[in-house]
CSV table of C-alpha atoms and ligand atoms in Angstrom, one decimal:
chain,number,residue,atom,x,y,z
A,1,MET,CA,28.7,41.5,57.1
A,2,VAL,CA,31.6,42.3,59.4
A,3,THR,CA,30.8,42.1,63.1
A,4,ALA,CA,33.1,42.3,66.2
A,5,ALA,CA,32.7,42.3,69.9
A,6,SER,CA,34.8,45.1,71.4
A,7,ARG,CA,35.2,46.6,74.9
A,8,HIS,CA,37.4,49.6,74.1
A,9,GLY,CA,36.9,50.1,70.4
A,10,THR,CA,40.0,48.5,69.0
A,11,THR,CA,38.4,45.3,67.6
A,12,GLU,CA,35.5,47.4,66.2
A,13,ALA,CA,38.1,49.6,64.4
A,14,ILE,CA,39.7,46.4,63.0
A,15,ALA,CA,36.2,45.3,61.8
A,16,ARG,CA,35.8,48.7,60.0
A,17,GLU,CA,39.2,48.4,58.4
A,18,ILE,CA,38.3,44.9,57.1
A,19,ALA,CA,35.0,46.3,55.7
A,20,GLU,CA,36.9,49.2,54.0
A,21,VAL,CA,39.3,46.8,52.3
A,22,LEU,CA,36.3,44.6,51.2
A,23,ALA,CA,34.6,47.6,49.8
A,24,GLU,CA,37.8,48.7,47.9
A,25,HIS,CA,37.7,45.3,46.3
A,26,GLY,CA,34.0,45.6,45.3
A,27,VAL,CA,32.6,43.5,48.1
A,28,GLU,CA,29.7,45.4,49.7
A,29,ALA,CA,30.3,45.1,53.5
A,30,VAL,CA,28.2,46.4,56.4
A,31,VAL,CA,29.6,46.6,59.9
A,32,ARG,CA,27.2,45.6,62.8
A,33,SER,CA,27.8,45.1,66.4
A,34,PRO,CA,27.1,41.4,67.3
A,35,GLY,CA,24.4,42.3,69.8
A,36,GLU,CA,22.3,44.0,67.1
A,37,VAL,CA,22.4,41.0,64.7
A,38,ASP,CA,19.3,38.8,65.1
A,39,ALA,CA,19.8,36.9,61.9
A,40,VAL,CA,22.6,36.4,59.3
A,41,ASP,CA,20.3,35.3,56.5
A,42,PRO,CA,20.5,38.6,54.6
A,43,TYR,CA,24.3,38.2,54.3
A,44,GLU,CA,26.2,36.1,51.8
A,45,ALA,CA,29.3,35.8,54.1
A,46,VAL,CA,30.2,36.8,57.6
A,47,VAL,CA,33.4,38.0,59.3
A,48,LEU,CA,33.1,37.6,63.1
A,49,GLY,CA,35.7,38.9,65.6
A,50,SER,CA,36.1,39.6,69.2
A,51,ALA,CA,38.6,41.1,71.6
A,52,VAL,CA,40.3,38.6,73.9
A,53,TYR,CA,40.2,39.2,77.6
A,54,ALA,CA,41.8,36.8,80.1
A,55,GLY,CA,41.8,34.2,77.3
A,56,HIS,CA,38.2,34.6,76.4
A,57,TRP,CA,36.1,36.1,73.6
A,58,LEU,CA,33.7,38.8,74.8
A,59,PRO,CA,30.2,37.3,75.4
A,60,PRO,CA,28.4,39.1,72.5
A,61,ALA,CA,30.5,37.2,69.9
A,62,GLY,CA,29.7,33.8,71.4
A,63,GLU,CA,26.1,34.7,71.9
A,64,LEU,CA,25.8,35.5,68.2
A,65,VAL,CA,27.2,32.0,67.4
A,66,GLU,CA,24.6,30.5,69.8
A,67,ARG,CA,21.8,32.5,68.1
A,68,CYS,CA,22.7,32.0,64.5
A,69,GLY,CA,25.1,28.9,64.5
A,70,PRO,CA,23.2,26.8,61.8
A,71,ALA,CA,22.8,29.8,59.5
A,72,LEU,CA,26.5,30.7,60.0
A,73,ALA,CA,27.5,27.2,59.2
A,74,GLU,CA,25.6,27.5,55.8
A,75,ARG,CA,27.7,30.4,54.6
A,76,PRO,CA,31.4,31.3,54.4
A,77,VAL,CA,32.6,32.6,57.8
A,78,TRP,CA,35.9,34.1,58.8
A,79,LEU,CA,36.9,34.6,62.4
A,80,PHE,CA,39.4,36.9,64.0
A,81,SER,CA,40.5,37.8,67.5
A,82,SER,CA,42.2,40.9,68.7
A,83,GLY,CA,44.5,40.4,71.6
A,84,PRO,CA,48.2,40.4,72.1
A,85,VAL,CA,49.8,43.7,73.1
A,86,GLY,CA,53.4,44.4,74.0
A,87,ASP,CA,56.7,43.3,72.7
A,88,PRO,CA,56.4,39.7,71.2
A,89,ALA,CA,59.9,39.1,72.5
A,90,ARG,CA,58.5,38.9,76.0
A,91,LYS,CA,57.3,35.5,77.3
A,92,MET,CA,54.2,37.0,78.8
A,93,VAL,CA,53.2,38.5,75.5
A,94,ARG,CA,53.8,35.3,73.6
A,95,GLU,CA,51.6,33.5,76.2
A,96,MET,CA,48.8,36.0,75.4
A,97,ASP,CA,48.9,34.9,71.8
A,98,LYS,CA,46.8,31.8,72.5
A,99,ASP,CA,43.6,30.9,70.7
A,100,PRO,CA,40.6,32.1,72.8
A,101,VAL,CA,39.0,29.4,74.9
A,102,GLU,CA,35.8,29.5,72.9
A,103,LEU,CA,37.5,28.9,69.6
A,104,PRO,CA,37.1,25.0,69.4
A,105,GLU,CA,33.4,25.3,70.2
A,106,VAL,CA,32.9,28.2,67.6
A,107,ARG,CA,34.8,26.2,65.0
A,108,GLU,CA,32.6,23.2,65.6
A,109,ALA,CA,29.5,25.4,65.2
A,110,VAL,CA,30.3,27.5,62.2
A,111,HIS,CA,33.1,25.6,60.3
A,112,PRO,CA,35.0,28.8,59.5
A,113,ARG,CA,37.3,29.2,56.6
A,114,ASP,CA,40.0,30.7,58.9
A,115,HIS,CA,40.7,32.2,62.3
A,116,ARG,CA,43.3,34.9,62.6
A,117,MET,CA,44.7,36.5,65.8
A,118,PHE,CA,45.6,40.1,65.4
A,119,ALA,CA,47.7,42.2,67.7
A,120,GLY,CA,45.6,44.7,69.6
A,121,ARG,CA,45.8,48.0,71.5
A,122,LEU,CA,45.8,48.9,75.1
A,123,GLU,CA,45.6,52.5,76.4
A,124,ARG,CA,45.6,53.3,80.1
A,125,GLU,CA,43.1,56.1,79.7
A,126,ASP,CA,40.5,53.7,78.2
A,127,LEU,CA,40.7,51.4,81.3
A,128,LYS,CA,38.7,51.7,84.4
A,129,PHE,CA,39.2,49.9,87.7
A,130,PRO,CA,39.7,46.9,87.9
A,131,GLU,CA,41.3,46.8,84.4
A,132,ARG,CA,43.5,49.6,85.4
A,133,ALA,CA,44.7,47.5,88.3
A,134,ALA,CA,45.5,44.7,85.9
A,135,LEU,CA,47.8,47.2,84.1
A,136,TRP,CA,50.1,46.9,87.0
A,137,VAL,CA,50.5,43.2,86.0
A,138,PHE,CA,50.5,44.2,82.3
A,139,ARG,CA,53.0,47.0,82.7
A,140,GLY,CA,54.9,47.7,79.5
A,141,LEU,CA,52.0,46.5,77.4
A,142,GLU,CA,50.4,49.8,76.7
A,143,GLY,CA,50.3,51.0,73.1
A,144,ASP,CA,48.8,50.4,69.7
A,145,PHE,CA,50.3,47.1,68.3
A,146,ARG,CA,47.9,46.7,65.4
A,147,ASP,CA,49.5,45.4,62.2
A,148,HIS,CA,47.5,47.2,59.5
A,149,ASP,CA,49.3,45.3,56.7
A,150,ALA,CA,48.3,42.0,58.3
A,151,ILE,CA,44.7,43.1,58.7
A,152,ARG,CA,44.5,44.5,55.2
A,153,GLY,CA,46.2,41.4,53.7
A,154,TRP,CA,43.8,39.1,55.4
A,155,ALA,CA,40.8,41.2,54.3
A,156,GLU,CA,42.1,41.1,50.7
A,157,SER,CA,42.3,37.3,50.9
A,158,ILE,CA,38.6,37.2,52.0
A,159,ALA,CA,37.7,39.5,49.1
A,160,GLY,CA,39.6,37.1,46.8
A,161,ALA,CA,37.7,34.1,48.2
A,162,LEU,CA,34.4,35.9,47.6
A,163,GLY,CA,35.3,36.3,44.0
A,164,ALA,CA,36.3,40.0,44.0
A,165,SER,CA,39.0,41.2,41.7
A,166,PRO,CA,41.6,43.4,43.2
A,167,GLY,CA,40.8,47.1,42.9
A,168,ARG,CA,37.5,46.4,41.1
A,169,HIS,CA,35.8,49.4,42.6
A,170,SER,CA,38.9,51.4,43.6
A,171,PRO,CA,38.3,55.1,44.2
A,172,ALA,CA,40.5,55.8,41.2
A,173,GLU,CA,37.8,54.4,38.9
B,201,LIG,C1,42.4,43.1,81.7
B,201,LIG,C2,42.8,42.8,80.3
B,201,LIG,C3,43.0,41.4,80.0
B,201,LIG,C4,43.5,41.0,78.7
B,201,LIG,N1,43.7,39.7,78.4
B,201,LIG,C5,44.2,39.4,77.2
B,201,LIG,C6,44.4,38.0,76.8
B,201,LIG,O1,44.1,37.1,77.6
B,201,LIG,N2,44.9,37.7,75.6
B,201,LIG,C7,45.2,38.6,74.7
B,201,LIG,O2,45.6,38.3,73.6
B,201,LIG,N3,44.9,40.0,75.0
B,201,LIG,C8,44.5,40.3,76.2
B,201,LIG,N4,44.2,41.7,76.5
B,201,LIG,C9,44.5,42.7,75.4
B,201,LIG,C10,43.2,43.1,74.7
B,201,LIG,O3,42.6,42.0,74.1
B,201,LIG,C11,43.6,44.1,73.6
B,201,LIG,O4,43.9,45.3,74.2
B,201,LIG,C12,42.4,44.3,72.6
B,201,LIG,O5,43.0,44.9,71.4
B,201,LIG,C13,41.3,45.2,73.1
B,201,LIG,O6,40.3,45.2,72.2
B,201,LIG,P1,39.0,46.2,72.4
B,201,LIG,O7,39.5,47.6,72.4
B,201,LIG,O8,38.2,45.9,71.2
B,201,LIG,O9,38.3,45.8,73.7
B,201,LIG,C14,43.8,42.1,77.7
B,201,LIG,C15,43.6,43.4,78.1
B,201,LIG,C16,43.1,43.8,79.4
B,201,LIG,C17,43.0,45.2,79.7
């Protein structure tokens, strides 16, 4: 299962991209929003992500860990965050690229195989006040900074760890 907490859809889109790559490699993957997951027992492995706002994961991701921590710890779990936007040459952008505050706690609870921070997306038209006001501070950070190669490469490594062979169920077959 791939599940991600998202406010404006970017992290959810990254979750879908990861699930697509898993499926291309023969790993059956469902995408769920964290709030609708009551139990992870039906799933062999879990990829859990969240957008990062002001240094924090969104609450539904942490709440899933609170609800299902022991069951998550019993299966392979990969974590990701979607955050940094803007030109990485800028100091402010590099400062954004910090692990979310919740990460040590989440690591302790679920013992993930990995945590990856992916660049995100920030579009003015998605934002409402007060986020739009924050854009004044974040000026120059608008745009889609997702690195699809990085996302796909990471998803391929997960497929590999789950025993999938590359291209096992590729559409060409
Ligand atoms: C008000 C605001 C605060 C943000 N704070 C952070 C932050 O602390 N760290 C970070 O890496 N990204 C931060 N971002 C960028 C978002 O995490 C990024 O745009 C993300 O891809 C949005 O994902 P979503 O569309 O799934 O909500 C912030 C964006 C906004 C609008």
